[in-house]
Coordinates of C-alpha atoms in Angstrom, one line a residue:
M16 CA 84.6 6.2 -19.8
L17 CA 87.1 4.6 -17.8
T18 CA 89.6 6.9 -17.3
V19 CA 87.3 9.4 -16.3
L20 CA 85.3 6.8 -13.7
A21 CA 89.0 6.6 -12.1
Y22 CA 89.9 9.8 -11.6
S23 CA 86.2 11.0 -10.6
M24 CA 86.1 8.5 -7.9
V25 CA 89.2 9.3 -6.7
V26 CA 88.3 12.9 -6.4
V27 CA 85.2 11.7 -5.0
F28 CA 86.5 9.8 -2.0
M29 CA 89.6 12.7 -1.0
F30 CA 86.5 15.5 -1.1
L31 CA 84.2 13.3 1.6
I32 CA 86.7 12.3 3.5
M33 CA 88.7 15.9 3.6
T34 CA 85.6 18.1 3.6
K35 CA 84.1 15.3 6.4
R36 CA 81.1 14.9 4.8
L37 CA 81.8 11.2 5.3
P38 CA 83.8 9.4 7.7
A39 CA 87.2 7.4 5.6
L40 CA 85.5 4.2 6.5
V41 CA 82.2 4.9 4.8
A42 CA 83.6 6.5 2.2
L43 CA 86.2 3.4 1.7
V44 CA 82.7 1.1 1.1
L45 CA 80.6 3.1 -0.8
V46 CA 82.6 5.5 -2.8
P47 CA 84.2 2.2 -5.0
V48 CA 80.9 0.2 -5.0
I49 CA 79.1 3.3 -6.4
F50 CA 81.4 4.1 -9.1
G51 CA 81.8 0.1 -10.0
L52 CA 77.8 0.1 -10.5
I53 CA 78.1 2.8 -12.5
G54 CA 80.7 1.4 -14.4
G55 CA 79.0 -1.6 -15.4
F56 CA 80.9 -4.3 -12.9
G57 CA 77.7 -4.6 -10.9
G58 CA 77.9 -8.2 -11.9
E59 CA 82.2 -8.6 -10.5
L60 CA 82.2 -6.4 -7.7
G61 CA 81.8 -9.1 -4.9
P62 CA 85.3 -11.0 -6.2
M63 CA 86.7 -7.8 -6.8
M64 CA 86.0 -6.5 -3.0
L65 CA 87.0 -10.4 -1.6
A66 CA 90.0 -10.2 -3.6
G67 CA 91.3 -7.2 -1.9
I68 CA 89.8 -8.5 1.5
K69 CA 91.9 -11.3 1.5
Q70 CA 94.8 -9.7 0.0
L71 CA 94.8 -6.6 3.4
A72 CA 93.6 -9.7 5.3
P73 CA 96.7 -10.7 6.8
T74 CA 97.7 -6.8 7.5
G75 CA 94.9 -6.4 9.2
V76 CA 95.4 -9.1 11.9
M77 CA 98.9 -8.2 12.2
L78 CA 98.0 -4.6 13.3
M79 CA 95.5 -5.3 15.4
F80 CA 97.4 -7.6 17.4
A81 CA 100.3 -5.4 17.4
I82 CA 98.1 -2.7 18.6
L83 CA 97.3 -5.1 21.5
Y84 CA 100.9 -6.2 21.8
F85 CA 102.2 -2.4 22.6
G86 CA 99.2 -1.3 24.4
V87 CA 99.9 -3.9 27.0
M88 CA 103.7 -2.7 27.0
I89 CA 102.3 0.9 27.7
D90 CA 100.4 -0.3 30.0
A91 CA 102.5 -2.2 32.1
G92 CA 105.1 1.3 31.8
L93 CA 107.7 -0.4 29.5
F94 CA 108.1 3.0 27.4
D95 CA 107.9 5.1 30.8
P96 CA 111.8 5.2 31.1
V97 CA 112.2 6.5 28.0
V98 CA 109.4 9.3 28.4
R99 CA 111.3 10.3 31.3
L100 CA 114.7 10.2 29.9
I101 CA 113.4 12.6 27.0
L102 CA 111.4 14.7 29.6
K103 CA 114.8 15.9 31.5
L104 CA 116.8 15.7 28.1
V105 CA 114.0 18.7 26.7
K106 CA 113.3 20.1 29.7
G107 CA 109.6 20.6 29.0
D108 CA 110.2 22.3 26.0
P109 CA 107.7 21.6 23.0
M110 CA 109.6 22.1 20.3
K111 CA 112.2 20.1 21.4
I112 CA 110.0 17.5 21.9
V113 CA 108.5 17.6 18.3
V114 CA 112.1 17.9 17.1
G115 CA 113.2 14.8 19.2
T116 CA 109.7 13.0 17.9
A117 CA 111.2 13.5 14.3
A118 CA 115.2 12.1 15.1
L119 CA 113.6 9.0 16.8
T120 CA 111.2 8.3 13.9
M121 CA 114.3 8.3 11.8
I122 CA 116.9 5.7 13.9
V123 CA 113.5 3.7 14.3
S124 CA 112.9 3.6 10.6
L125 CA 116.0 2.5 9.6
D126 CA 114.4 -1.0 9.8
G127 CA 112.7 -0.4 6.9
D128 CA 109.4 -1.3 8.1
G129 CA 106.8 2.0 8.4
A130 CA 104.1 -0.2 10.7
T131 CA 107.0 -1.0 13.3
T132 CA 108.1 2.3 13.0
Y133 CA 104.7 3.5 13.9
M134 CA 104.0 1.6 16.9
I135 CA 107.3 2.0 18.6
T136 CA 107.9 5.7 17.7
V137 CA 104.1 6.8 18.7
S138 CA 104.1 4.3 21.6
A139 CA 107.2 5.9 23.2
M140 CA 105.7 9.3 22.4
L141 CA 102.3 9.5 22.7
P142 CA 102.2 9.4 26.9
L143 CA 104.8 12.4 26.6
Y144 CA 102.4 14.8 24.0
Q145 CA 98.9 13.7 25.9
R146 CA 100.9 14.7 29.5
L147 CA 101.9 17.7 28.0
G148 CA 98.8 18.8 25.6
I149 CA 101.3 18.9 22.1
S150 CA 98.9 18.3 19.6
R151 CA 98.9 14.6 18.2
L152 CA 98.3 16.0 14.7
V153 CA 102.0 17.8 15.2
M154 CA 103.4 13.8 15.9
A155 CA 101.5 12.3 13.4
C156 CA 102.8 14.7 10.8
V157 CA 106.4 14.6 11.4
I158 CA 106.5 10.7 12.2
M159 CA 105.3 10.3 8.7
L160 CA 107.5 13.1 7.2
A161 CA 110.1 11.4 8.5
G162 CA 109.2 7.9 7.7
G163 CA 108.5 9.3 3.9
V164 CA 111.9 10.7 3.9
F165 CA 113.9 7.4 4.7
N166 CA 111.3 4.9 2.8
I167 CA 113.9 5.2 0.2
L168 CA 116.3 2.8 1.5
P169 CA 117.1 -0.4 0.1
W170 CA 115.4 -2.5 2.1
G171 CA 112.1 0.2 2.7
G172 CA 110.1 -0.9 -0.7
P173 CA 110.1 1.5 -3.3
T174 CA 113.8 1.4 -4.5
A175 CA 113.5 -2.5 -4.3
R176 CA 110.6 -2.5 -6.8
A177 CA 112.0 0.5 -9.3
A178 CA 115.3 -1.5 -8.9
S179 CA 113.6 -4.8 -10.3
A180 CA 111.4 -3.1 -12.5
L181 CA 113.6 -1.6 -14.6
G182 CA 116.7 -4.5 -14.3
V183 CA 119.2 -2.3 -12.4
D184 CA 121.0 -2.7 -9.2
V185 CA 119.5 -1.1 -5.8
S186 CA 122.9 0.6 -5.3
E187 CA 122.8 2.6 -9.0
I188 CA 119.5 3.6 -7.5
F189 CA 119.7 4.7 -3.8
V190 CA 123.5 5.4 -3.4
P191 CA 123.7 8.4 -5.8
M192 CA 120.2 9.6 -3.7
I193 CA 122.3 9.5 -0.9
P194 CA 122.7 13.2 -0.6
A195 CA 118.8 14.1 -2.0
M196 CA 117.8 12.2 1.7
V197 CA 120.5 14.1 3.7
A198 CA 118.6 17.6 2.5
G199 CA 115.1 15.6 3.1
V200 CA 116.0 14.9 6.3
C201 CA 117.5 18.0 7.3
W202 CA 114.3 19.6 5.6
V203 CA 112.2 17.9 7.9
L204 CA 113.7 18.5 11.0
F205 CA 113.4 22.1 10.0
V206 CA 109.5 21.4 9.5
A207 CA 109.6 19.6 13.2
Y208 CA 111.4 23.0 14.4
V209 CA 108.8 25.1 13.1
L210 CA 105.6 23.4 14.0
G211 CA 107.6 22.9 17.5
R212 CA 108.2 26.7 18.0
K213 CA 104.1 27.0 17.6
E214 CA 103.1 24.1 20.0
R215 CA 105.9 26.3 22.5
K216 CA 104.2 29.6 21.9
R217 CA 100.4 27.7 22.4
L218 CA 101.6 26.1 25.1
G219 CA 104.6 27.8 26.7
L220 CA 107.2 25.8 28.3
I221 CA 106.5 23.0 30.8
E222 CA 108.5 23.0 34.1
F223 CA 108.7 19.9 35.8
Q224 CA 108.6 21.0 39.9
P225 CA 110.1 18.6 42.4
A226 CA 107.8 16.5 44.3
Q227 CA 108.3 18.7 47.4
A228 CA 106.2 21.6 45.3
A229 CA 103.3 19.2 45.8
K230 CA 101.2 21.3 48.5
A231 CA 102.4 24.5 47.0
A232 CA 100.2 23.1 44.1
A233 CA 97.5 22.1 45.8
D234 CA 97.5 25.7 47.7
I235 CA 97.6 27.2 43.9
D236 CA 94.5 25.1 43.1
A237 CA 92.6 26.1 45.8
V238 CA 93.3 30.0 45.1
A239 CA 92.6 29.0 41.2
M240 CA 88.9 28.4 42.1
Q241 CA 88.4 32.2 43.5
P242 CA 87.4 34.7 40.8
A243 CA 89.8 37.0 41.9
Y244 CA 92.8 34.9 40.9
T245 CA 94.6 36.9 38.0
G246 CA 95.6 33.3 36.1
V247 CA 92.2 31.9 35.5
A248 CA 92.1 33.3 32.6
Q249 CA 95.0 31.8 31.3
L250 CA 94.4 28.6 32.9
Q251 CA 91.0 28.1 31.6
Q252 CA 92.5 28.7 27.7
V253 CA 95.8 26.3 28.3
N254 CA 93.3 23.6 29.9
A255 CA 90.9 23.8 26.7
A256 CA 93.8 23.8 24.2
M257 CA 95.0 20.3 25.8
G258 CA 91.5 19.0 26.4
M259 CA 91.1 19.2 22.5
H260 CA 94.1 17.2 21.6
G261 CA 92.8 14.6 24.6
A262 CA 96.1 15.5 26.9
M263 CA 94.5 14.3 29.7
G264 CA 95.9 11.4 31.2
G265 CA 93.0 9.9 32.8
A266 CA 90.0 10.6 34.7
G267 CA 92.3 9.9 38.0
Q268 CA 94.2 12.9 36.6
V269 CA 91.5 15.5 36.4
G270 CA 90.5 18.2 38.8
S271 CA 87.0 18.8 40.1
A272 CA 87.4 22.2 37.9
G273 CA 88.2 20.2 34.5
R274 CA 92.1 20.8 35.0
P275 CA 94.5 18.2 35.6
R276 CA 95.9 17.8 38.9
N277 CA 99.2 18.8 40.1
H278 CA 99.2 21.4 36.8
H279 CA 98.8 25.3 37.2
V280 CA 100.0 28.4 35.3
E281 CA 102.1 31.1 35.9
H282 CA 103.4 34.0 33.5
G283 CA 107.3 33.9 33.5
A284 CA 110.2 36.5 32.9
G285 CA 108.9 38.6 29.9
G286 CA 105.3 37.3 29.9
A287 CA 106.5 33.7 28.9
K288 CA 103.8 31.0 30.2
V289 CA 105.0 28.4 32.4
V290 CA 102.9 25.1 32.9
H291 CA 103.8 23.7 36.1
L292 CA 103.3 20.1 36.7
H293 CA 104.1 18.4 39.7
G294 CA 104.4 14.8 41.2
A295 CA 103.1 13.0 43.5
P296 CA 104.2 13.6 47.3
D297 CA 107.5 11.2 49.2
T298 CA 109.1 10.7 45.0
G299 CA 112.4 11.4 43.9
A300 CA 113.1 14.4 41.5
G301 CA 113.3 12.3 38.8
D302 CA 110.5 10.0 39.1
D303 CA 108.1 12.7 40.0
I304 CA 105.8 12.4 36.7
Q305 CA 103.5 9.7 36.6
L306 CA 102.8 8.3 33.2
T307 CA 101.2 4.9 33.8
D308 CA 97.7 4.1 35.8
P309 CA 99.9 2.4 38.5
A310 CA 97.0 -0.4 38.9
T311 CA 98.5 -1.3 35.5
A312 CA 101.9 -0.5 35.8
R313 CA 104.6 -3.4 35.9
P314 CA 107.7 -1.7 36.9
K315 CA 109.3 -5.6 38.4
L316 CA 108.8 -6.9 34.7
I317 CA 110.3 -4.3 32.7
W318 CA 113.5 -6.1 31.9
I319 CA 111.7 -9.2 31.0
N320 CA 109.4 -6.6 28.7
L321 CA 111.9 -5.0 27.0
L322 CA 113.6 -8.5 26.3
L323 CA 110.3 -9.7 24.6
T324 CA 110.0 -6.7 22.4
L325 CA 113.7 -6.9 21.4
A326 CA 113.1 -10.6 20.7
L327 CA 109.6 -9.5 18.7
M328 CA 111.9 -6.7 16.8
G329 CA 114.6 -9.3 15.9
M330 CA 112.8 -12.2 14.5
L331 CA 110.5 -9.5 12.7
I332 CA 113.6 -8.0 10.8
K333 CA 114.7 -11.6 10.4
G334 CA 111.7 -12.8 8.9
A335 CA 111.7 -15.7 10.9
L336 CA 107.7 -15.9 11.0
P337 CA 105.0 -13.8 9.2
L338 CA 103.8 -10.6 10.8
P339 CA 100.8 -11.8 11.9
V340 CA 102.0 -14.7 13.5
L341 CA 105.0 -12.7 15.5
F342 CA 102.8 -10.3 17.1
M343 CA 99.9 -12.8 17.7
I344 CA 102.0 -14.8 20.0
A345 CA 103.9 -11.4 21.0
F346 CA 101.1 -10.6 22.4
A347 CA 99.8 -13.7 24.0
I348 CA 103.1 -14.0 25.8
A349 CA 102.9 -10.5 27.0
I350 CA 99.4 -10.4 28.6
M351 CA 100.0 -13.8 29.8
I352 CA 103.2 -12.4 31.5
N353 CA 102.3 -8.9 33.0
Y354 CA 98.5 -9.8 33.8
P355 CA 98.4 -13.4 34.8
K356 CA 94.5 -13.0 36.2
L357 CA 92.1 -13.7 33.8
E358 CA 90.0 -10.8 35.1
D359 CA 93.2 -8.5 34.2
Q360 CA 93.7 -10.0 31.2
K361 CA 89.9 -9.5 29.9
E362 CA 89.9 -5.7 31.2
R363 CA 93.2 -5.1 29.4
I364 CA 91.6 -6.2 25.7
T365 CA 88.7 -4.0 26.2
S366 CA 90.6 -1.3 27.0
H367 CA 92.1 -1.4 24.1
A368 CA 89.2 -2.3 21.8
A369 CA 88.3 1.2 20.6
N370 CA 92.0 1.5 19.6
V371 CA 91.9 -1.9 17.5
L372 CA 88.0 -1.6 15.9
P373 CA 89.0 1.9 14.0
V374 CA 92.4 0.6 12.8
V375 CA 91.3 -2.5 11.5
S376 CA 88.1 -1.6 10.0
L377 CA 89.5 0.8 8.0
I378 CA 91.5 -1.9 6.6
F379 CA 89.3 -4.5 5.9
A380 CA 87.4 -1.1 4.0
A381 CA 90.2 -0.5 2.3
G382 CA 90.6 -3.7 1.0
I383 CA 86.6 -3.1 -1.0
F384 CA 88.8 0.1 -2.8
V385 CA 92.0 -1.6 -3.4
G386 CA 90.1 -4.3 -5.2
I387 CA 87.5 -2.4 -7.2
L388 CA 90.7 -0.1 -8.2
Q389 CA 92.6 -3.0 -9.5
G390 CA 89.4 -5.3 -10.7
T391 CA 88.3 -2.7 -12.7
K392 CA 91.4 -1.8 -14.4
M393 CA 91.0 1.6 -13.0
V394 CA 94.6 1.6 -11.8
D395 CA 95.8 0.9 -15.1
A396 CA 93.5 3.2 -16.6
I397 CA 95.0 5.8 -14.6
A398 CA 98.6 5.6 -15.7
A399 CA 98.0 5.4 -19.2
S400 CA 96.6 8.8 -19.1
V401 CA 99.1 10.6 -17.6
I402 CA 101.1 8.7 -19.8
T403 CA 99.6 9.4 -23.1
A404 CA 99.4 13.4 -21.9
I405 CA 103.0 13.9 -21.9
P406 CA 103.9 16.3 -24.8
T407 CA 106.5 15.4 -26.9
W408 CA 108.7 18.5 -26.0
M409 CA 108.4 17.0 -22.7
G410 CA 110.8 14.4 -24.0
P411 CA 114.2 15.1 -22.9
H412 CA 113.1 16.5 -19.0
L413 CA 111.1 12.9 -18.3
A414 CA 113.8 12.3 -15.4
I415 CA 112.5 15.1 -13.6
V416 CA 109.0 14.8 -15.2
T417 CA 109.2 11.1 -13.6
G418 CA 110.3 12.8 -9.8
F419 CA 107.1 15.2 -10.2
L420 CA 104.8 12.0 -11.7
S421 CA 105.7 10.0 -8.8
I422 CA 104.3 12.7 -6.1
P423 CA 100.7 12.4 -7.4
F424 CA 101.1 8.8 -8.9
T425 CA 102.0 7.3 -5.5
F426 CA 99.5 8.8 -4.0
F427 CA 96.7 8.1 -6.2
I428 CA 97.3 4.2 -6.9
S429 CA 99.6 1.6 -5.3
N430 CA 103.7 1.3 -5.5
D431 CA 103.2 -1.9 -7.2
A432 CA 101.0 -0.1 -10.0
F433 CA 103.5 2.7 -10.0
Y434 CA 106.6 1.4 -10.4
F435 CA 105.6 -2.1 -12.1
G436 CA 102.8 -0.5 -14.5
V437 CA 104.4 3.2 -15.3
V438 CA 107.7 3.2 -14.3
P439 CA 108.8 1.1 -17.5
I440 CA 106.5 2.7 -19.6
L441 CA 108.9 6.0 -19.0
A442 CA 111.8 4.3 -18.9
K443 CA 111.6 3.1 -22.0
A444 CA 110.4 6.7 -23.6
A445 CA 113.1 8.2 -21.8
A446 CA 116.0 5.7 -23.4
V447 CA 115.4 7.8 -26.6
Y448 CA 116.7 10.7 -24.7
G449 CA 119.9 9.0 -23.3
I450 CA 118.4 8.7 -20.0
T451 CA 119.3 5.5 -17.7
G452 CA 117.1 3.3 -16.3
A453 CA 118.7 4.1 -12.8
E454 CA 118.2 8.1 -13.5
I455 CA 114.2 7.2 -13.9
G456 CA 114.7 4.7 -11.0
R457 CA 116.2 7.9 -8.9
A458 CA 113.7 10.2 -9.8
S459 CA 110.4 7.4 -9.3
I460 CA 111.2 7.9 -5.5
I461 CA 111.1 11.2 -4.7
G462 CA 107.2 10.8 -4.2
Q463 CA 107.3 8.8 -1.0
P464 CA 107.0 11.5 1.2
V465 CA 103.6 12.0 0.0
H466 CA 102.2 8.4 -0.7
L467 CA 102.4 7.2 3.1
L468 CA 99.5 10.0 2.7
S469 CA 97.4 7.8 0.6
P470 CA 94.2 5.9 1.6
L471 CA 95.9 3.1 0.4
V472 CA 98.5 2.7 2.5
A473 CA 97.4 0.1 5.2
S474 CA 100.1 1.6 7.9
T475 CA 98.9 4.8 7.9
Y476 CA 95.5 3.6 9.1
L477 CA 97.7 2.3 12.1
L478 CA 99.5 5.4 12.7
V479 CA 95.9 7.5 13.3
G480 CA 94.4 5.1 14.7
M481 CA 97.4 5.0 17.3
A482 CA 97.7 8.8 17.3
K483 CA 93.7 9.1 18.1
I484 CA 93.2 11.3 15.5
E485 CA 90.8 11.6 12.1
F486 CA 92.6 10.0 8.6
G487 CA 90.9 13.4 7.1
D488 CA 92.6 15.9 9.4
H489 CA 96.0 14.1 9.4
Q490 CA 95.8 14.4 5.7
R491 CA 94.5 18.0 5.2
Y492 CA 97.4 19.2 8.1
T493 CA 100.4 16.8 6.3
L494 CA 99.9 17.2 2.9
L495 CA 101.4 20.2 2.2
W496 CA 104.8 19.5 4.6
A497 CA 105.1 16.1 2.7
I498 CA 104.6 17.7 -0.4
S499 CA 107.4 20.4 0.8
A500 CA 109.6 17.5 2.0
S501 CA 109.5 16.0 -2.0
L502 CA 110.2 19.3 -4.0
V503 CA 113.3 19.7 -1.4
M504 CA 114.8 16.1 -2.2
L505 CA 113.7 16.7 -6.4
A506 CA 115.9 19.9 -5.8
A507 CA 118.8 18.5 -4.2
A508 CA 118.8 15.3 -6.6
L509 CA 118.8 18.3 -9.3
V510 CA 121.5 20.0 -7.8
C511 CA 123.7 17.0 -7.6
G512 CA 123.0 16.0 -10.7
V513 CA 121.7 12.6 -9.9
I514 CA 118.3 13.3 -11.7
P515 CA 119.1 14.9 -14.8
F516 CA 117.4 18.3 -15.7
M517 CA 117.6 17.3 -19.4
G518 CA 118.5 14.1 -21.8
H519 CA 122.3 13.5 -22.2

């Protein structure tokens, strides 16, 4: 009964959010409560939910102040030089931008912390995606895929959990998996290339004109208002696409026709679509693309903001203070330095409240989901049901079975529940067939690209919140790509022999 209830709860929850019957916030609260009542746990639900909320409360506080901190840094223009440099390197090619996003995520992911990776990467790349109209679902997809592959680093969490649960050295699990990780990296870059080409086909190449072209752009804007202009249909199509993804940089950049100012579309050689973005007059060729609102930008404080951010990252990696405390202190310092006036501080906090509220509310709602899932022992029921369902003939293949099971298991239950509850049982059964604990441990980390899509992963809510996309949309768009990344890693591990197809 409990097993059926557990599976039903997860299936109903996923159905409701992926079909948009309910927003994730409402589904995270109501679905587990209803199924808890059906299971007869009514009198115990209160303490369970409170325990789950307490478990995730530090994460909620950390994410709230992290969003506020990086929001202040974006407002102050800290990431503008990075974005301008990327613009120069990619030359307005959406494909190169998407591939660059994946590469940047991999570099930042070396710190092993998913939340930090999302905050830094999204903060740096989101203005560029919005400015050029590239889909934010694409950005979130490649960021999560890259983060998922790098999540198997020894200091990332899952590998350390597997090693601890199985009593083996971390290096025995991770080092042999490096070729599989490299294969995963190559696959993620390929996926980024494919998605980037689709965006290039949809948007065309973005050409950044020098500032002197601003007058010509104004002339084109005037002509574009006339019905006789042959490019109006294409221009409206591109603007509609850009508007759909929230590419407008702000009210000040939108013209009377609902189009971004300093922006027009032409057809280049071979009919290729070229979007022209022009800068303001009297600016240099390298600085003609305005990314940050001049009213909030603090270019004179960029080095101070950079040093503050580097100090924050250093203390975060060192573990000098708990993450919530670090971000609370860093935010207080950042807003005081950049916006010393009280009214400016209130305005900045208010402007980011719309980003903070959805993320933090989802975290606390997820606490209810996690609390009931763990408190009712539904997690244990799911684990036991799968283990008992493995037929005897699969015994010699338990390593590859573990690799496949890690994909749904790390999605439906937490990493702790999987690595400390399920993996040791699988390893004990596999030992009969000569499969070592280290081999089971390697197979158990295969599902990490899919794990990051789980509603139980707090940092995922940070990603979708900062990217300003719906959780269900992100899951639908990314799930198959994430599964493919896991399968590529599993295939590479089998080819390299680090995960045996059969017992020894």
